[in-house]
Structure formats: structure tokens, C-alpha cells
Short mmCIF file of C-alpha atoms and ligand atoms in Angstrom, two decimals:
data_model
loop_
_atom_site.label_atom_id
_atom_site.label_comp_id
_atom_site.label_asym_id
_atom_site.label_seq_id
_atom_site.Cartn_x
_atom_site.Cartn_y
_atom_site.Cartn_z
CA MET A 683 12.13 -3.54 -22.58
CA ARG A 684 8.75 -1.91 -22.13
CA ALA A 685 7.75 0.07 -19.04
CA ILE A 686 5.12 2.58 -17.88
CA THR A 687 6.78 5.97 -17.46
CA PHE A 688 5.68 9.25 -15.93
CA HIS A 689 5.82 12.39 -18.09
CA GLU A 690 3.58 14.92 -16.42
CA PRO A 691 0.30 14.82 -14.51
CA PHE A 692 -2.29 12.78 -16.43
CA ASP A 693 0.39 11.76 -18.95
CA VAL A 694 1.92 8.32 -18.45
CA ARG A 695 3.22 6.34 -21.41
CA VAL A 696 4.44 2.96 -22.54
CA SER A 697 8.17 3.51 -23.21
CA GLU A 698 10.89 1.38 -24.73
CA LEU A 699 13.87 1.50 -22.33
CA ARG A 700 17.28 -0.14 -21.89
CA GLU A 701 17.27 -3.24 -19.68
CA PRO A 702 18.36 -2.55 -16.08
CA VAL A 703 21.79 -3.95 -15.10
CA LEU A 704 23.43 -4.95 -11.81
CA VAL A 705 25.13 -1.90 -10.29
CA ALA A 706 25.98 -2.84 -6.68
CA PRO A 707 27.02 -6.22 -5.19
CA ARG A 708 23.64 -6.67 -3.46
CA ASP A 709 21.55 -5.84 -6.55
CA ALA A 710 19.19 -8.31 -8.20
CA ILE A 711 17.31 -8.02 -11.47
CA VAL A 712 13.73 -9.28 -11.29
CA ARG A 713 11.74 -10.22 -14.39
CA VAL A 714 8.31 -8.88 -13.49
CA THR A 715 5.43 -11.34 -13.89
CA ALA A 716 2.77 -9.02 -12.45
CA THR A 717 2.58 -5.46 -11.19
CA ALA A 718 -0.24 -3.35 -9.75
CA ILE A 719 -1.36 0.26 -9.75
CA CYS A 720 -1.70 1.63 -6.22
CA GLY A 721 -3.73 4.54 -4.88
CA SER A 722 -0.47 6.28 -4.06
CA ASP A 723 0.58 6.08 -7.74
CA LEU A 724 -2.27 8.53 -8.28
CA HIS A 725 -0.60 11.22 -6.15
CA PRO A 726 2.00 12.14 -8.82
CA TYR A 727 -0.46 11.18 -11.58
CA ARG A 728 -2.92 13.80 -10.34
CA GLY A 729 -0.14 16.32 -9.69
CA HIS A 730 -0.76 16.28 -5.93
CA GLU A 731 2.81 15.15 -5.28
CA ARG A 732 5.53 17.03 -7.17
CA GLY A 733 9.15 16.36 -8.01
CA LEU A 734 8.92 13.05 -9.84
CA GLU A 735 11.31 13.18 -12.77
CA ARG A 736 9.99 12.88 -16.32
CA GLY A 737 10.73 9.39 -17.65
CA THR A 738 10.64 7.66 -14.24
CA VAL A 739 9.32 4.11 -14.41
CA LEU A 740 6.26 4.07 -12.14
CA GLY A 741 5.08 1.49 -9.66
CA HIS A 742 6.07 -0.03 -6.34
CA GLU A 743 3.90 -3.15 -6.33
CA PHE A 744 5.47 -5.98 -8.31
CA THR A 745 6.33 -9.66 -8.17
CA GLY A 746 8.46 -11.78 -10.44
CA VAL A 747 11.38 -14.12 -10.95
CA ILE A 748 15.04 -13.46 -10.17
CA GLU A 749 16.97 -13.22 -13.41
CA ALA A 750 20.36 -11.88 -12.26
CA LEU A 751 22.11 -11.69 -8.90
CA GLY A 752 25.01 -9.60 -7.60
CA PRO A 753 27.96 -11.47 -6.01
CA GLU A 754 26.93 -10.80 -2.40
CA LEU A 755 23.45 -12.33 -2.44
CA GLY A 756 23.77 -15.72 -0.76
CA GLY A 757 20.15 -16.18 0.30
CA LEU A 758 18.58 -15.83 -3.13
CA ARG A 759 18.82 -17.95 -6.26
CA LEU A 760 18.22 -17.51 -9.96
CA GLY A 761 14.73 -18.47 -11.08
CA GLN A 762 13.24 -17.93 -7.62
CA ARG A 763 9.78 -16.31 -7.39
CA VAL A 764 9.92 -13.26 -5.15
CA ALA A 765 7.65 -10.65 -3.60
CA SER A 766 8.82 -7.18 -2.71
CA PRO A 767 7.77 -4.43 -0.33
CA PHE A 768 7.38 -0.96 -1.87
CA SER A 769 10.81 0.14 -0.67
CA THR A 770 14.25 -1.38 -0.18
CA ASN A 771 15.92 -1.88 3.19
CA CYS A 772 19.34 -2.89 4.50
CA GLY A 773 18.20 -5.08 7.39
CA ASP A 774 20.89 -3.72 9.69
CA CYS A 775 20.43 -0.01 10.49
CA PRO A 776 18.67 1.15 13.70
CA ALA A 777 15.31 1.56 11.90
CA CYS A 778 15.53 -1.93 10.37
CA ARG A 779 16.51 -3.42 13.74
CA ARG A 780 13.51 -1.74 15.38
CA GLY A 781 11.11 -3.33 12.92
CA LEU A 782 10.68 -0.21 10.78
CA PRO A 783 12.33 -1.25 7.50
CA ALA A 784 10.25 1.34 5.60
CA ARG A 785 12.35 3.96 7.43
CA CYS A 786 15.70 2.31 6.61
CA VAL A 787 18.46 4.94 6.27
CA HIS A 788 19.64 3.15 3.10
CA GLY A 789 16.13 2.46 1.78
CA GLU A 790 14.61 3.84 -1.41
CA LEU A 791 11.05 3.82 -2.73
CA PHE A 792 10.46 2.01 -6.01
CA GLY A 793 9.15 4.28 -8.74
CA TRP A 794 10.50 7.55 -7.40
CA VAL A 795 13.38 9.31 -9.18
CA GLN A 796 13.93 12.96 -8.28
CA ASP A 797 16.87 15.21 -9.17
CA GLY A 798 18.62 12.27 -10.81
CA ARG A 799 18.46 10.09 -7.69
CA GLY A 800 16.17 7.24 -6.74
CA LEU A 801 14.81 3.97 -8.01
CA HIS A 802 12.82 3.12 -11.08
CA GLY A 803 9.63 1.20 -10.44
CA GLY A 804 8.10 -2.17 -11.12
CA GLN A 805 5.51 -1.32 -13.82
CA SER A 806 8.04 -2.69 -16.22
CA GLU A 807 9.28 -5.92 -17.79
CA ARG A 808 12.32 -5.87 -15.51
CA VAL A 809 13.34 -3.99 -12.36
CA ARG A 810 16.64 -3.54 -10.50
CA VAL A 811 16.31 -4.28 -6.76
CA PRO A 812 19.12 -2.97 -4.50
CA LEU A 813 19.77 -4.65 -1.11
CA ALA A 814 17.89 -7.59 -2.60
CA ASP A 815 18.71 -10.17 0.10
CA THR A 816 17.00 -8.10 2.83
CA THR A 817 14.30 -6.62 0.57
CA LEU A 818 12.90 -9.55 -1.45
CA VAL A 819 11.04 -12.52 0.03
CA ALA A 820 10.59 -15.93 -1.63
CA VAL A 821 6.98 -16.64 -2.63
CA PRO A 822 5.53 -20.04 -1.63
CA ASP A 823 4.21 -22.11 -4.56
CA ALA A 824 0.68 -21.90 -3.16
CA VAL A 825 0.63 -18.08 -3.47
CA ASP A 826 -0.29 -16.67 -6.88
CA ASP A 827 0.91 -13.34 -8.24
CA ALA A 828 -2.16 -11.53 -6.91
CA GLY A 829 -1.37 -12.70 -3.38
CA ALA A 830 2.29 -11.74 -3.72
CA LEU A 831 1.34 -8.24 -4.90
CA LEU A 832 -1.12 -7.67 -2.06
CA ALA A 833 1.25 -8.97 0.64
CA GLY A 834 3.92 -6.45 -0.36
CA ASP A 835 1.74 -3.38 0.05
CA VAL A 836 -1.98 -3.07 0.74
CA PHE A 837 -2.41 -6.24 2.85
CA ALA A 838 0.69 -5.28 4.85
CA THR A 839 -0.63 -1.73 5.32
CA GLY A 840 -4.06 -2.92 6.45
CA SER A 841 -2.39 -5.33 8.89
CA PHE A 842 -0.14 -2.54 10.14
CA ALA A 843 -3.17 -0.34 10.85
CA ALA A 844 -4.64 -3.08 13.04
CA GLU A 845 -1.26 -3.52 14.77
CA LEU A 846 -0.93 0.24 15.41
CA ALA A 847 -4.38 0.22 16.97
CA GLY A 848 -3.39 -2.68 19.24
CA LEU A 849 -6.61 -4.47 18.31
CA GLY A 850 -7.52 -7.44 20.41
CA THR A 851 -10.34 -9.92 20.96
CA GLY A 852 -13.72 -8.32 21.51
CA ASP A 853 -12.75 -4.82 20.35
CA ARG A 854 -15.20 -2.68 18.42
CA VAL A 855 -13.52 -0.93 15.54
CA ALA A 856 -14.34 1.23 12.53
CA VAL A 857 -12.37 1.36 9.31
CA ILE A 858 -12.70 4.72 7.55
CA GLY A 859 -11.97 4.48 3.82
CA CYS A 860 -12.81 1.19 2.10
CA GLY A 861 -10.40 1.16 -0.80
CA PRO A 862 -8.00 -1.80 -1.06
CA VAL A 863 -6.09 -0.81 2.12
CA GLY A 864 -9.31 -0.39 4.07
CA ILE A 865 -10.62 -3.78 2.93
CA CYS A 866 -7.33 -5.34 4.06
CA ALA A 867 -7.67 -3.49 7.38
CA ILE A 868 -11.13 -5.05 7.79
CA ALA A 869 -9.67 -8.52 7.14
CA ALA A 870 -6.85 -7.86 9.63
CA SER A 871 -9.27 -6.58 12.29
CA ARG A 872 -11.43 -9.65 12.04
CA ARG A 873 -8.38 -11.89 12.24
CA ARG A 874 -7.30 -10.15 15.44
CA GLY A 875 -10.66 -10.98 16.98
CA ALA A 876 -12.58 -7.71 16.75
CA SER A 877 -16.18 -8.33 17.78
CA GLU A 878 -17.52 -5.67 15.43
CA VAL A 879 -15.99 -4.03 12.36
CA ILE A 880 -17.82 -1.00 10.95
CA ALA A 881 -16.88 0.05 7.41
CA ILE A 882 -17.27 3.74 6.58
CA ASP A 883 -17.06 5.22 3.09
CA ARG A 884 -18.94 7.58 0.79
CA ASP A 885 -18.97 5.14 -2.13
CA PRO A 886 -21.81 2.54 -2.06
CA ALA A 887 -19.78 0.13 -4.22
CA ARG A 888 -16.93 0.21 -1.73
CA LEU A 889 -19.36 -0.36 1.14
CA ASP A 890 -20.75 -3.41 -0.69
CA LEU A 891 -17.22 -4.78 -1.03
CA ALA A 892 -16.57 -4.13 2.67
CA ALA A 893 -19.74 -6.01 3.58
CA ARG A 894 -18.51 -9.00 1.58
CA PHE A 895 -15.47 -9.05 3.86
CA GLY A 896 -17.63 -9.19 6.96
CA ALA A 897 -17.87 -5.54 7.98
CA ARG A 898 -21.07 -3.63 8.76
CA PRO A 899 -21.32 -0.88 6.13
CA LEU A 900 -22.15 2.67 7.17
CA PRO A 901 -22.29 5.63 4.74
CA ALA A 902 -19.82 8.37 5.72
CA ASP A 903 -22.44 11.11 6.00
CA ALA A 904 -24.52 9.05 8.45
CA ALA A 905 -21.63 7.77 10.56
CA ALA A 906 -21.06 10.77 12.80
CA ASP A 907 -24.59 10.70 14.20
CA ASP A 908 -25.22 6.96 14.19
CA PRO A 909 -25.60 5.82 17.81
CA SER A 910 -24.45 2.32 16.90
CA ALA A 911 -21.04 3.63 15.86
CA GLN A 912 -20.13 5.41 19.08
CA GLN A 913 -17.68 4.60 21.87
CA LEU A 914 -15.40 2.53 19.64
CA ASP A 915 -12.17 1.05 20.95
CA ALA A 916 -10.24 1.93 17.80
CA VAL A 917 -10.59 3.58 14.42
CA LEU A 918 -8.37 2.64 11.48
CA GLU A 919 -8.18 5.72 9.28
CA CYS A 920 -7.25 4.74 5.70
CA VAL A 921 -8.14 8.00 3.91
CA GLY A 922 -5.60 10.69 4.73
CA GLN A 923 -7.91 13.70 4.98
CA PRO A 924 -8.81 16.02 7.89
CA ALA A 925 -12.50 15.10 7.74
CA ALA A 926 -11.58 11.45 8.30
CA THR A 927 -9.52 12.40 11.36
CA ARG A 928 -12.42 14.45 12.74
CA LEU A 929 -14.88 11.61 12.20
CA ALA A 930 -12.55 9.10 13.84
CA TYR A 931 -12.21 11.38 16.86
CA ARG A 932 -15.94 11.57 17.22
CA LEU A 933 -16.45 7.79 17.14
CA LEU A 934 -13.78 6.83 19.68
CA ARG A 935 -14.33 6.10 23.36
CA HIS A 936 -12.17 7.59 26.10
CA GLY A 937 -8.78 5.93 25.96
CA GLY A 938 -9.31 4.68 22.40
CA THR A 939 -6.73 4.58 19.62
CA LEU A 940 -6.80 6.38 16.29
CA ALA A 941 -4.49 4.50 13.90
CA ALA A 942 -3.80 6.50 10.73
CA VAL A 943 -2.29 4.87 7.65
CA GLY A 944 -3.79 7.35 5.18
CA VAL A 945 -1.19 9.76 3.81
CA HIS A 946 -1.92 13.26 5.13
CA THR A 947 -0.75 16.46 3.46
CA GLU A 948 -2.54 19.11 5.57
CA ALA A 949 -0.39 21.48 7.65
CA ALA A 950 -1.75 20.51 11.07
CA LEU A 951 -3.55 17.65 12.77
CA ALA A 952 -7.31 18.11 12.50
CA ILE A 953 -7.79 17.46 16.22
CA THR A 954 -6.34 19.71 18.88
CA PRO A 955 -3.99 18.76 21.73
CA GLY A 956 -6.87 19.58 24.08
CA GLU A 957 -9.20 17.16 22.31
CA LEU A 958 -6.61 14.39 22.50
CA TYR A 959 -6.22 15.12 26.21
CA ASP A 960 -9.92 15.27 26.92
CA LYS A 961 -10.52 11.83 25.41
CA ASN A 962 -7.23 10.30 26.60
CA LEU A 963 -6.65 9.23 23.01
CA SER A 964 -3.63 7.60 21.42
CA TYR A 965 -2.85 8.83 17.91
CA ARG A 966 -0.56 6.48 15.99
CA ALA A 967 0.49 6.90 12.37
CA GLY A 968 3.08 6.08 9.80
CA ARG A 969 4.34 4.32 6.71
CA CYS A 970 3.88 0.57 6.89
CA PRO A 971 7.02 -1.51 7.54
CA ALA A 972 5.84 -3.86 4.79
CA ARG A 973 9.00 -6.01 4.68
CA ARG A 974 8.41 -7.09 8.28
CA PHE A 975 4.87 -8.30 7.46
CA LEU A 976 5.67 -10.02 4.15
CA PRO A 977 6.75 -13.53 5.26
CA GLU A 978 3.80 -13.97 7.63
CA LEU A 979 1.24 -12.65 5.15
CA LEU A 980 2.57 -14.86 2.35
CA ALA A 981 2.30 -17.88 4.68
CA ARG A 982 -1.28 -16.97 5.58
CA ILE A 983 -2.26 -16.52 1.95
CA ALA A 984 -0.60 -19.87 1.17
CA ALA A 985 -2.78 -21.43 3.88
CA GLY A 986 -5.83 -20.13 2.01
CA GLU A 987 -6.83 -17.71 4.70
CA ASN A 988 -8.53 -14.94 2.78
CA GLY A 989 -10.09 -14.00 -0.53
CA LEU A 990 -8.33 -10.69 -0.94
CA ALA A 991 -7.43 -11.45 -4.57
CA ALA A 992 -11.01 -10.30 -5.25
CA LEU A 993 -9.68 -6.75 -4.78
CA PHE A 994 -8.29 -6.95 -8.31
CA SER A 995 -11.16 -5.84 -10.48
CA HIS A 996 -9.06 -5.70 -13.66
CA ARG A 997 -6.15 -7.67 -15.16
CA LEU A 998 -4.65 -6.04 -18.24
CA PRO A 999 -1.46 -6.27 -20.30
CA LEU A 1000 1.34 -3.88 -19.31
CA ALA A 1001 0.89 -2.03 -22.61
CA ALA A 1002 -2.60 -0.99 -21.44
CA GLY A 1003 -1.00 0.92 -18.54
CA PRO A 1004 -1.96 4.45 -19.63
CA GLU A 1005 -5.61 3.46 -20.13
CA ALA A 1006 -5.53 1.58 -16.81
CA TYR A 1007 -4.33 4.74 -15.03
CA ARG A 1008 -7.21 6.73 -16.53
CA MET A 1009 -9.74 4.09 -15.54
CA PHE A 1010 -8.37 3.76 -11.98
CA ASP A 1011 -8.18 7.53 -11.55
CA GLU A 1012 -11.81 7.96 -12.57
CA ARG A 1013 -12.92 4.75 -10.76
CA ARG A 1014 -14.55 3.77 -14.02
CA ASP A 1015 -15.99 0.30 -14.78
CA GLY A 1016 -16.04 -0.67 -11.09
CA CYS A 1017 -12.29 -0.35 -10.95
CA THR A 1018 -10.94 -1.08 -7.47
CA LYS A 1019 -7.42 -2.26 -8.32
CA VAL A 1020 -5.60 -3.08 -11.54
CA MET A 1021 -3.04 -5.80 -12.17
CA LEU A 1022 -0.78 -5.27 -15.20
CA VAL A 1023 0.87 -8.31 -16.74
CA PRO A 1024 4.07 -7.74 -18.80
ZN1 LIG B 2546 1.09 0.78 -3.06
ZN1 LIG B 2547 18.17 -0.36 7.23
#
């Protein structure tokens, strides 16, 4: 089968690999019908995140049809369309029971093999899914592959940001970073009844997209001093850089909440304990428990709730994967998100 594999930074390839097989009793094999490139796939691609083994099949956003099932998978059936979160989970450990399946003690990220351990990813014709009965979710007929891909990652993460912030009716909120996760955070904020959603980004094209989803666009360099963006109830930070944390701090009211779903790599928080104290702020962060959100988001997409499929600017064959990575990395040709079709 063909798959997109990692070799070294800026070098991903189309490789011919052996088909995956069932290994454990709760494994399933999914024939991938669509897969997407995510912003976090760019971390190893750009060499910002190290350790990924040469030859690893990339990708953690995929949807498809169940082609083989282990003997202990009662809830699933062959031929079923399924969506997947970006990591597996057992459904039964303390983290899973607390609603944090992305921190499952038995969980693994798709598309991350290091030191001979880990899971190959979904940018492939087929993928092995461990713990499949508690990881995969059946896709309603009314949800297309685009919807299934978004529900498993970026729509879940945007929804999680709004949940972390505790957004409620009448709240004023800013979303910093208007890539696919930020756009989904805007949609989630509006759904939770925010009275005003301000979209902040450096990129005019991203601000235009945010405006189409009902946010008020504000260029990043103007945001800090714009009187209309002060005293906010919450800021959803979808960037993962110190400057975004600093800006969020500046925009929040006393007692506000800074919800961070951007992945940070700096050594220390960009705001001090004293600053948190002086503004009575809550700082909440973390990896999205996507599996918990999946059923509800699929149902809402099935009900025709949003037009998030517009986030996919490009649909290409799987074999175009290496070129798609280059285009996405350079944000060429208005590329916001790429779907690859095996
Ligand atoms: Zn992703
Ligand atoms: Zn678990």
C-alpha cells in the first residue's frame, strides 16, 4: 500500500509499504477514504519537534471504513464508516474516566514512532487502530469525510478551547490565531452564546476567513492598543507562542480566563505569577480530549450546523502528499488545510 512517510525535516515521501495487520484483540484495520494534514504535522516537518523515526507514516487526521476487526470488538462492524481522534484510548483508566481520553495511560498518538515504539499514522491507504472500540466513532450518513476529519481534531480542539474558557451567553471573547483551530474556536464561541467574538491574527487572509465565520477581525499588531478589545471575559489562545500569551493577558478583564490550546515549547510561562494574581486570572491549557467531543460534533455536523468544511482549501490525491506538505508549510496558493484522498 502507499503511504506518506517521514524521512527528515522537509523530506516526506510517498512510500510503498506492507499492509498493516491485526496485532492485538482490540485492533481494527481501517481503509482510509480521506486524511488531512494538520498544523502539528509541520512540527516534525520543520524539525521543531525531534525524535520521529525515519519511515514513520505521518498523519493523525483520518476517516475511513472498517476492513478488519480483532475478536474483542463487539461494538464495531465490517464496512462501517468511522471517524477517529488523533490518539487511541482505552476508555477505562482514570484519565479516560475523567473525560481526558487524550491522556489515556494506554493511549498512543497516530503518526508518531520513536525508538521503535508507537503508531503509524493515517496518511496512508490503510491504518491499524488499537483499542478500536473505545477510539473509533461511527460516522452518520449525513456527515461527509470533511466533517469526519474536522470532528476528530480541529473542531474538537476549538470546542475544547471554548469549554476550557467556560464561555457562556453574553461573554466577550477574543480568539488569537485564526488557523483551522482558531476558526473552529470562533464557531464554538458563537454556539455557546458569546455576544462578541474578536479574531486576532497577523495574516489578512486568515482574518477574512474569520470574518466569514462571524468574528470581528483585528490585526495582531493593532490588538494590544485597541480600546474595543479590552476587558474581555476570555481569550482562546490558538497559537502557542509567548507573544500570544502576553497579548491575551493584556486583553483580559479581572477574573477572566485565558484558555490555551496552542502547543507551547518555551521554558516558562510568558506571564508571571504576580500578573496572574493581580488580574485574578485563570490559566487553563492542554491537549484536547477529542474522543469525548466526537459523537456530539458529528451529530451537530449531521444536523447541518456549520460550514466548517470550507476550511479545506485543497483536495489532492494521497500521492501528492509531499507537494501538499510544501504548499501547506509555505501557506502557498491560499492553503489553509489540505485533504488527501487515497
Ligand atoms: Zn491535527
Ligand atoms: Zn484510558
